[in-house]
Short mmCIF file of C-alpha atoms in Angstrom, two decimals:
data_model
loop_
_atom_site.label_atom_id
_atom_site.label_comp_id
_atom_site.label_asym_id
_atom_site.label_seq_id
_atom_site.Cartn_x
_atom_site.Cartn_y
_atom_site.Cartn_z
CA UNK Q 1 173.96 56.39 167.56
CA UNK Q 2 175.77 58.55 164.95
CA UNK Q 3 175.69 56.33 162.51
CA UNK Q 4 171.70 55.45 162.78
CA UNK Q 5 170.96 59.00 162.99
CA UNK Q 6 172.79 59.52 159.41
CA UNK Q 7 171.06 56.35 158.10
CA UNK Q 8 168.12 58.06 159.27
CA UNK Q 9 168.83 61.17 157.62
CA UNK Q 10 169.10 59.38 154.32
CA UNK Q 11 165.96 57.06 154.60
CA UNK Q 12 163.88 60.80 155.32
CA UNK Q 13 165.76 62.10 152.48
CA UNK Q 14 165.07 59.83 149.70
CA UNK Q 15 161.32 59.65 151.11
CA UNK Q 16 161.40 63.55 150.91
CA UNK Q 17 162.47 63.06 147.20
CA UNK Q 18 160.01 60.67 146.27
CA UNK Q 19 157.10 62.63 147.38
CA UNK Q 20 158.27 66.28 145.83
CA UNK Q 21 156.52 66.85 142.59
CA UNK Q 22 158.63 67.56 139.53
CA UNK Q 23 157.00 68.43 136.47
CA UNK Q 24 157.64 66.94 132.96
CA UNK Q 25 157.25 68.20 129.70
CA UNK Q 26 157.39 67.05 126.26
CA UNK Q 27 155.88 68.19 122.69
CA UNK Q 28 154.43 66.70 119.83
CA UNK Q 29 154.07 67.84 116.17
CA UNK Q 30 157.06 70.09 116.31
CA UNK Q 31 157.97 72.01 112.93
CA UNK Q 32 160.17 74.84 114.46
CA UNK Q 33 160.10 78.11 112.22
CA UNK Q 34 158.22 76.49 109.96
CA UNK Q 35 154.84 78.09 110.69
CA UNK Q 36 153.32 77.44 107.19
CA UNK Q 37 153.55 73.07 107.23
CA UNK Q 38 150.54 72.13 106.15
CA UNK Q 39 150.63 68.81 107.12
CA UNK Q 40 151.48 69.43 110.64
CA UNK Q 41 148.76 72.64 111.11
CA UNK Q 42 149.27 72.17 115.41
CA UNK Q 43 151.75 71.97 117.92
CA UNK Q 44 151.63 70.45 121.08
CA UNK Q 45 153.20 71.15 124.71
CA UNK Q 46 152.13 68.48 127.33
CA UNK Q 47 153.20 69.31 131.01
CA UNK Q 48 152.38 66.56 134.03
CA UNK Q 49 152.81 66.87 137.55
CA UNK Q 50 153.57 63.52 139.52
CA UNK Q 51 155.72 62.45 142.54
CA UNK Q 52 157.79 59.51 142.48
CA UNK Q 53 155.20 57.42 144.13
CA UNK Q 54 152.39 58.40 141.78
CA UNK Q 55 154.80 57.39 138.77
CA UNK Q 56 154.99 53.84 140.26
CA UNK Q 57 151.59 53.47 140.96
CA UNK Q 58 150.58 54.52 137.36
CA UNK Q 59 153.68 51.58 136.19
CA UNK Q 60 152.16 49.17 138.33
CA UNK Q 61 148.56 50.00 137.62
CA UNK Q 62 148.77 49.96 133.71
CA UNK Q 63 151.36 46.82 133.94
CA UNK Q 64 153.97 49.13 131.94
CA UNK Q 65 156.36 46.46 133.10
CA UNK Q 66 155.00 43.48 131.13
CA UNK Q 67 154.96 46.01 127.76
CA UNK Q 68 158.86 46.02 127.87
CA UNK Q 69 159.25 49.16 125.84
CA UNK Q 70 159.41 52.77 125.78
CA UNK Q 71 156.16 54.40 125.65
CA UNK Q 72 155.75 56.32 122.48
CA UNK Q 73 152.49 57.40 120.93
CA UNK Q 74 153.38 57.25 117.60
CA UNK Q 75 154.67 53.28 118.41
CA UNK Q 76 151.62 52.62 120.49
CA UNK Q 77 148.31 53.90 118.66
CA UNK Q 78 148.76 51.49 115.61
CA UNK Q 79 148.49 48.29 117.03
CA UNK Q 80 146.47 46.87 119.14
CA UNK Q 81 147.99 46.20 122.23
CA UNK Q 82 149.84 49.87 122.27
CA UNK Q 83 145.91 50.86 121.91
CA UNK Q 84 144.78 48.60 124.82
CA UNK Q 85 148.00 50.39 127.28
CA UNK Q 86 147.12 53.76 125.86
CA UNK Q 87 143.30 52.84 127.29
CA UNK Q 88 144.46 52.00 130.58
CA UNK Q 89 147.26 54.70 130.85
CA UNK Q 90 144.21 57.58 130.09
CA UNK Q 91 141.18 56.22 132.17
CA UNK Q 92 143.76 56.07 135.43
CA UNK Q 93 142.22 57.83 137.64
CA UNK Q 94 145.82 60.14 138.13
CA UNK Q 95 145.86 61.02 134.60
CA UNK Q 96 143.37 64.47 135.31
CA UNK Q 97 143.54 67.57 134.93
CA UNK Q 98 144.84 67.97 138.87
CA UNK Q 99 148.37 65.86 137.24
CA UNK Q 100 148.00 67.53 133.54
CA UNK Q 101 148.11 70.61 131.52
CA UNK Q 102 148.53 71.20 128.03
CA UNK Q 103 148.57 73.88 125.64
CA UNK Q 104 148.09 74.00 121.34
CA UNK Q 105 149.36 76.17 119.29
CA UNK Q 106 147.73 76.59 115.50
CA UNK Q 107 150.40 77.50 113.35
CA UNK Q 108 148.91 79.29 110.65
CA UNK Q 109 146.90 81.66 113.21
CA UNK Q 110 150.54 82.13 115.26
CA UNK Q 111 151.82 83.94 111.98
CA UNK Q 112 149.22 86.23 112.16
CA UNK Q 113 149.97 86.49 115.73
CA UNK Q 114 153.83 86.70 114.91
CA UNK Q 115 153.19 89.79 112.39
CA UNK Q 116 151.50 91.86 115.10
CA UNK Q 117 153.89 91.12 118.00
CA UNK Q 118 156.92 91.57 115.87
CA UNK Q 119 156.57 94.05 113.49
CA UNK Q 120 153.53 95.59 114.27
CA UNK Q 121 153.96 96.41 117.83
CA UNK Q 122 157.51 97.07 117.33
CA UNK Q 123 156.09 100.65 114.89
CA UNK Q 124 153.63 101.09 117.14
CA UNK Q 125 156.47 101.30 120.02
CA UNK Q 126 158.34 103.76 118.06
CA UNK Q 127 154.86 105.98 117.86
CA UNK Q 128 154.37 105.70 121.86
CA UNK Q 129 151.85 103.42 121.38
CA UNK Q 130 151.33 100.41 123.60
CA UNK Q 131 149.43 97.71 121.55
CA UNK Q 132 149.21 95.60 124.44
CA UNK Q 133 146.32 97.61 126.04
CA UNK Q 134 143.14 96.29 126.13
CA UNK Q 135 144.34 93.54 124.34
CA UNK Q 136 144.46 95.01 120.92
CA UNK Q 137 147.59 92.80 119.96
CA UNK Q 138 145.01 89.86 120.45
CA UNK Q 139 141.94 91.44 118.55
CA UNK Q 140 144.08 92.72 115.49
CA UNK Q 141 145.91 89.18 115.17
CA UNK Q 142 142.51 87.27 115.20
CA UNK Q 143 141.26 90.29 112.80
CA UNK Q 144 144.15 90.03 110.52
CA UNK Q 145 143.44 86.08 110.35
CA UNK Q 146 140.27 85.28 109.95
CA UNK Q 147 139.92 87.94 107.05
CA UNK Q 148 142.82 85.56 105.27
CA UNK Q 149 140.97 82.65 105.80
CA UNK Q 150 137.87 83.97 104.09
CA UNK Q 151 140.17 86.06 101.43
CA UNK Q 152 138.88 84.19 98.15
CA UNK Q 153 142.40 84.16 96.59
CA UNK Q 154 144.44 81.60 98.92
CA UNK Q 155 147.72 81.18 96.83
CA UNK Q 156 148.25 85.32 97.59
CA UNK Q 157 146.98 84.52 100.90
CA UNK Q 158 149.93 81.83 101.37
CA UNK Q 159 152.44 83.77 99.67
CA UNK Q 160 151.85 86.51 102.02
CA UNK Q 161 152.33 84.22 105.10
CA UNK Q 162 155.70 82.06 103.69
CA UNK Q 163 156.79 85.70 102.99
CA UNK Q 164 156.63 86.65 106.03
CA UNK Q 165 157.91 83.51 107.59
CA UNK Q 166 161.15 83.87 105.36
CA UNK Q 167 161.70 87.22 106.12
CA UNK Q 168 161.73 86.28 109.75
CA UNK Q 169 163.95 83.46 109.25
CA UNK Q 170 166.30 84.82 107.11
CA UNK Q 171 166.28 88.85 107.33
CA UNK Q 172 167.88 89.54 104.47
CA UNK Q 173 167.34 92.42 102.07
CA UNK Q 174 165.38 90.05 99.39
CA UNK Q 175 163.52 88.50 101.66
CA UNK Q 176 162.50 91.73 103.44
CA UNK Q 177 161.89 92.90 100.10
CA UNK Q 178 159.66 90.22 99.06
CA UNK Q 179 157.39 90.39 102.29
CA UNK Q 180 156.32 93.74 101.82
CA UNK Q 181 155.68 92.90 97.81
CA UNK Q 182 153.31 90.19 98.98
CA UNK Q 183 151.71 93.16 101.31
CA UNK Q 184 150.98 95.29 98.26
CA UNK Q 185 149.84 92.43 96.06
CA UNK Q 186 147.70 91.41 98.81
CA UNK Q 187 145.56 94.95 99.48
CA UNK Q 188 145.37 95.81 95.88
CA UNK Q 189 143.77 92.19 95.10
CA UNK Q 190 140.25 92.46 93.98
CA UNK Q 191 139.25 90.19 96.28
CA UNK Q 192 140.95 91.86 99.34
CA UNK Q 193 137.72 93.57 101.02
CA UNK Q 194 137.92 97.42 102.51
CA UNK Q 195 137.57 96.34 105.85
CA UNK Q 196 140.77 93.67 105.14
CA UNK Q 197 142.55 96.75 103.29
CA UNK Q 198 142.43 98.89 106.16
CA UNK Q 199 143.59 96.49 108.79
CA UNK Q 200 146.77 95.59 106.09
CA UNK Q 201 147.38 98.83 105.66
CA UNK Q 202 149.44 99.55 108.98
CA UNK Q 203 152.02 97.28 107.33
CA UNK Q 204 153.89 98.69 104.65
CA UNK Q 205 154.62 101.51 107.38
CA UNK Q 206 156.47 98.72 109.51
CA UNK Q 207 159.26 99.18 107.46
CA UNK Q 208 160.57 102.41 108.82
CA UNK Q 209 161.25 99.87 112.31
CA UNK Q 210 161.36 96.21 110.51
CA UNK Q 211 164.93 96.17 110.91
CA UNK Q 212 164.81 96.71 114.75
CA UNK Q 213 161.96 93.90 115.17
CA UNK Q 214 163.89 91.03 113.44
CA UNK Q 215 165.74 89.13 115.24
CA UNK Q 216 169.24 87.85 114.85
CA UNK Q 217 171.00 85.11 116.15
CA UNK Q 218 168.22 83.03 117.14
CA UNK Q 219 166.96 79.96 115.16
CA UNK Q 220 163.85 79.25 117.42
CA UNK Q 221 162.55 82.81 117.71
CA UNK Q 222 159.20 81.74 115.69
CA UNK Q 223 158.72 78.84 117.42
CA UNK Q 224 156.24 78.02 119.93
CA UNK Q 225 158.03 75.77 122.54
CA UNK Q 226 159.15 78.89 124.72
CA UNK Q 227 155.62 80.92 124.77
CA UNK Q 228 153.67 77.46 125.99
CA UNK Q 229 156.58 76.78 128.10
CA UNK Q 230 155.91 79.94 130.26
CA UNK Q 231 152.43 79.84 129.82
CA UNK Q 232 151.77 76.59 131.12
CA UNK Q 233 154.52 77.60 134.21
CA UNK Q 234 152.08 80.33 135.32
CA UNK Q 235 149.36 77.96 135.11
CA UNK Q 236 150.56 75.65 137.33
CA UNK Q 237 152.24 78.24 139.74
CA UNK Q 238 148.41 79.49 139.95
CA UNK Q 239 147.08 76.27 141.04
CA UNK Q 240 150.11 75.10 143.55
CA UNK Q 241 152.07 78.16 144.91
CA UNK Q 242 154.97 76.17 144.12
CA UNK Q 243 158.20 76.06 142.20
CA UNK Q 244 158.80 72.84 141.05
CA UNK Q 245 161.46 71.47 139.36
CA UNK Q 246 161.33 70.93 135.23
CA UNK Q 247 162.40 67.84 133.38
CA UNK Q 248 162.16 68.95 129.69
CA UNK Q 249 162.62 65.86 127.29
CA UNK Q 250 165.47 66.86 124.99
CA UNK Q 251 164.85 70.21 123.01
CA UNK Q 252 166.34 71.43 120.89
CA UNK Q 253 164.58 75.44 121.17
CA UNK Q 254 164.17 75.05 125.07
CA UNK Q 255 168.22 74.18 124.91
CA UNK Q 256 168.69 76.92 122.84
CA UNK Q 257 166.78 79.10 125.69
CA UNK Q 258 168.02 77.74 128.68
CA UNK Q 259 169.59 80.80 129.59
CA UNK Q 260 167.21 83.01 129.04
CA UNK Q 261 164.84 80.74 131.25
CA UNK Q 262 166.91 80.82 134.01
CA UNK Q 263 167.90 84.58 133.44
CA UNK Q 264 163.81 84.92 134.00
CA UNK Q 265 164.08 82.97 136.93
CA UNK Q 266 166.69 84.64 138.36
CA UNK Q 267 165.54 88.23 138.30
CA UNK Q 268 167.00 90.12 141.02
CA UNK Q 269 162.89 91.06 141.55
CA UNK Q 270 160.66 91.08 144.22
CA UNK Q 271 157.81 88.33 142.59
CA UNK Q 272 155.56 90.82 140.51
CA UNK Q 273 152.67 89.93 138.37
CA UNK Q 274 152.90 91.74 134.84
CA UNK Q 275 150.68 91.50 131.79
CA UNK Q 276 146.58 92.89 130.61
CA UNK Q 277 143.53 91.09 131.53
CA UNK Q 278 143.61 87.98 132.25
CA UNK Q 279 146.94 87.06 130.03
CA UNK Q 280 149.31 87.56 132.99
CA UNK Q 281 152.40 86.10 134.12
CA UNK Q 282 154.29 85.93 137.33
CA UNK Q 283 158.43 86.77 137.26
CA UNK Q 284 160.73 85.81 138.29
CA UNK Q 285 159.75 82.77 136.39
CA UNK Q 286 158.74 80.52 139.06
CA UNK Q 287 160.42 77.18 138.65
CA UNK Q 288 163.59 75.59 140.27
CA UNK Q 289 165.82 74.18 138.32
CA UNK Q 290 165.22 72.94 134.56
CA UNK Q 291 166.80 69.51 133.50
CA UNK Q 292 166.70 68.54 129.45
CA UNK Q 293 167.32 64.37 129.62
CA UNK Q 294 165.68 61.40 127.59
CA UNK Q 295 162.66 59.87 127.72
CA UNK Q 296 163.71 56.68 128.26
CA UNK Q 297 165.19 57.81 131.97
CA UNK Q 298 161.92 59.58 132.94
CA UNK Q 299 158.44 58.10 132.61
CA UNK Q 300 156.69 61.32 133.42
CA UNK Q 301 158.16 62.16 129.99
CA UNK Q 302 156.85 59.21 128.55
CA UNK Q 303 153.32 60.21 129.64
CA UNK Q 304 153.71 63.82 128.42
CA UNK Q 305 154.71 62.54 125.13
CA UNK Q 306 151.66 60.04 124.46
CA UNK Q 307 149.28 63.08 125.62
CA UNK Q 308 150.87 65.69 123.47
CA UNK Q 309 150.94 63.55 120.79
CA UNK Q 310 147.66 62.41 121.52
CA UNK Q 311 145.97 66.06 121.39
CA UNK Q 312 147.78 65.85 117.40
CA UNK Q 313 146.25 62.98 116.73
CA UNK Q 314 142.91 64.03 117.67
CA UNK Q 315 143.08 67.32 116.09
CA UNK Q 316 144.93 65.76 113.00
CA UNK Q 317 143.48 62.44 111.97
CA UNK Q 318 142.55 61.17 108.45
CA UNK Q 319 143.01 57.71 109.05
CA UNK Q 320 139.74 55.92 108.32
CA UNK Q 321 140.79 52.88 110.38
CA UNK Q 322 141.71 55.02 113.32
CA UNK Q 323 138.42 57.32 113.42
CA UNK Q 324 137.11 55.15 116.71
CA UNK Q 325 140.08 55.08 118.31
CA UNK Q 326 140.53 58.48 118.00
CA UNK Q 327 136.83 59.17 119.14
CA UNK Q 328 137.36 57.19 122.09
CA UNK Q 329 140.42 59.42 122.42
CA UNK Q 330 138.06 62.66 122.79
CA UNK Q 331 136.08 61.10 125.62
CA UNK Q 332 138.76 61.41 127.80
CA UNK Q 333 139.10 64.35 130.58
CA UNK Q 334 142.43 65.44 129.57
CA UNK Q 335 141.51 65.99 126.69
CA UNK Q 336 137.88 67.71 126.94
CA UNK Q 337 139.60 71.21 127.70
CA UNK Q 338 143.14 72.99 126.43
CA UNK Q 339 145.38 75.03 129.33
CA UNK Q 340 146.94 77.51 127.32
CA UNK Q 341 145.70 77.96 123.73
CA UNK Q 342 147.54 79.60 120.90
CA UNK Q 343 144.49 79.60 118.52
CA UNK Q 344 141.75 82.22 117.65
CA UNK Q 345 140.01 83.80 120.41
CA UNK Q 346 135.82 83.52 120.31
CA UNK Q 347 133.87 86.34 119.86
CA UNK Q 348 132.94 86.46 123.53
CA UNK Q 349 136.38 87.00 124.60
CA UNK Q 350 137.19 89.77 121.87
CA UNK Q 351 133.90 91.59 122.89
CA UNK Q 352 134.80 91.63 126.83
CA UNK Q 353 135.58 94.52 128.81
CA UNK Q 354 139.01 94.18 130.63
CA UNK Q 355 140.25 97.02 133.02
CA UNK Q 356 144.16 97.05 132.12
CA UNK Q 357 144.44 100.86 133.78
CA UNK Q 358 147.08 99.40 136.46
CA UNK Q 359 148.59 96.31 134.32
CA UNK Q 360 152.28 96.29 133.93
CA UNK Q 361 153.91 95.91 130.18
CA UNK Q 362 155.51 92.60 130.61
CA UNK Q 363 158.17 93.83 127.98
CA UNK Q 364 159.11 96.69 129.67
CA UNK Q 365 159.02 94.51 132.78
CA UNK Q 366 161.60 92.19 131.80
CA UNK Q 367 163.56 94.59 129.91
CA UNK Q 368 164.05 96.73 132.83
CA UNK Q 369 164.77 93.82 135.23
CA UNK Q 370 166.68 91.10 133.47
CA UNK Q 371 170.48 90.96 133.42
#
């Protein structure tokens, strides 16, 4: 009898396994610091939510088995029958947005967004000002960059951004130096309107603080992995009300942050929701535990990875002999509609009303909170 009941106990327990959901992420177009690659403009985080038994039904469904290799997007889209799999891997009727979430990230409008979080909001700080409110962070980012993407004198316009980017990366006194040239060159430029002149002219008093905004120590702190990462979290904590496990495919910046993820998820916090509007988060971080491991172990990693690199391909393109597939691509619901998007905001969203009286400062938040 003892012995059945602890065979028992295992059977229930692998069943319990293979029906918890774990979710899986992987990336595509990945540059890290390097905001201002021009021929990789987007980054991708793809994040799917499947049990064990949903995995094998996809396998079985698609006939993975018979392919007899890894999937890989990059391996699959440029031959036919990597095509054909691809086909039957997005029209399964799992593959929706209930299994799926993805976010973008446009590099060149995430400097922009980079210059007001870092050293913009840092001044601001110093002054008792919370830039946060009423999303003004948000409005003077999409300001700042879609007055340089109209400035008639692009080659300024770039050497402003890799300026900035450099300084970032490597904070010393030349670099800082140079950034805040660019800044000059850039509002006294003919072409450099009064209304683009007044918004750049909050910069060159960032310098007093720049010093306290860079920071040290931490190769990944421009890139995107990490925002997406919690972004697309919260997302799927909204939907489920649960903290699922995270199998990351091996990364490099999420490795580099794995203890500051699970210092987030450890907060020794009642669960509070902090943030303005409608860009809020929940913390502690809501996960269970987070697992970096290959692709070839995991096939929900294996899906994430042909979506995310999917969404690049789409957005990215220039291969005449790839246009229909990558039409065909588009028709599909996953990728009709982006989860979290780090690109500019529409004019509808800029214009909205949002009552932020009783929001909580999610910097202040964590600062107070995490150990």
């Amino acid at each position: 009898f003892i012995e059945r009941g602890a065979k028992n106990q295992r059977v229930w327990k692998i069943v319990y396994l293979r029906l918890m959901n774990k979710i899986y992420f992987d990336e595509a177009g990945y540059t890290g610091a390097d905001l201002t690659n021009v021929p990789q403009p987007y980054f991708a985080l793809a994040s799917v939510r499947f049990t064990e038994e949903e995995l094998a039904t996809i396998r079985n469904d698609i006939g993975l088995d018979a392919y007899e290799t890894e999937m890989h997007f990059k391996k699959m889209h440029t031959n036919w029958e990597g095509r054909n799999l691809l086909d039957k891997l997005f029209s399964h009727p799992l593959l929706d947005k209930k299994h799926i979430k993805t976010g973008i990230a446009l590099k060149r409008f995430c400097i922009y967004a980079q210059i007001v979080d870092t050293i913009i909001e840092t001044f601001f700080y110093s002054r008792g000002i919370d830039l946060y409110e009423n999303q003004n962070n948000n409005k003077l980012a999409n300001f700042l960059y879609a007055f340089s993407i109209l400035h008639k004198n692009q080659e300024l316009v770039s050497n402003f951004e890799k300026a900035f980017v450099e300084m970032l990366r490597k904070h010393s006194q030349d670099a800082v130096v140079k950034f805040y040239q660019s800044v000059d060159l850039l509002i006294n430029d003919s072409a450099t309107t009064d209304s683009f002149k007044e918004l750049l002219s909050v910069i060159p008093s960032t310098i007093e603080t720049v010093q306290d905004a860079l920071v040290n120590n931490n190769p990944f702190y421009l890139d995107n992995t990490l925002p997406l990462f919690v972004a697309l979290v919260e997302k799927w904590y909204i939907d489920t009300k649960a903290k699922d496990d995270i199998i990351f495919d091996n990364s490099k910046p999420i490795a580099f942050q794995n203890d500051l993820i699970e210092k987030l998820r450890d907060m020794p916090v009642d669960e509070t929701e902090v943030g303005y509007g409608d860009r809020r988060h929940v913390f502690p971080l809501p996960i269970g535990y987070i697992q970096l491991a290959s692709s070839t172990d995991y096939l929900g990693i294996q899906i994430a990875d042909t979506v995310a690199s999917a969404i690049v391909f789409i957005l990215t393109n220039k291969n005449a002999k790839l246009q229909k597939f990558q039409q065909q691509l588009k028709g599909f619901e996953i990728f009709r509609e982006t989860d979290v998007p780090l690109t500019p905001s529409t004019k509808e969203y800029l214009l909205k009303n949002i009552d932020t009286s009783s929001d909580i400062n999610p910097l202040n938040f964590i600062c107070e909170h995490l150990q």
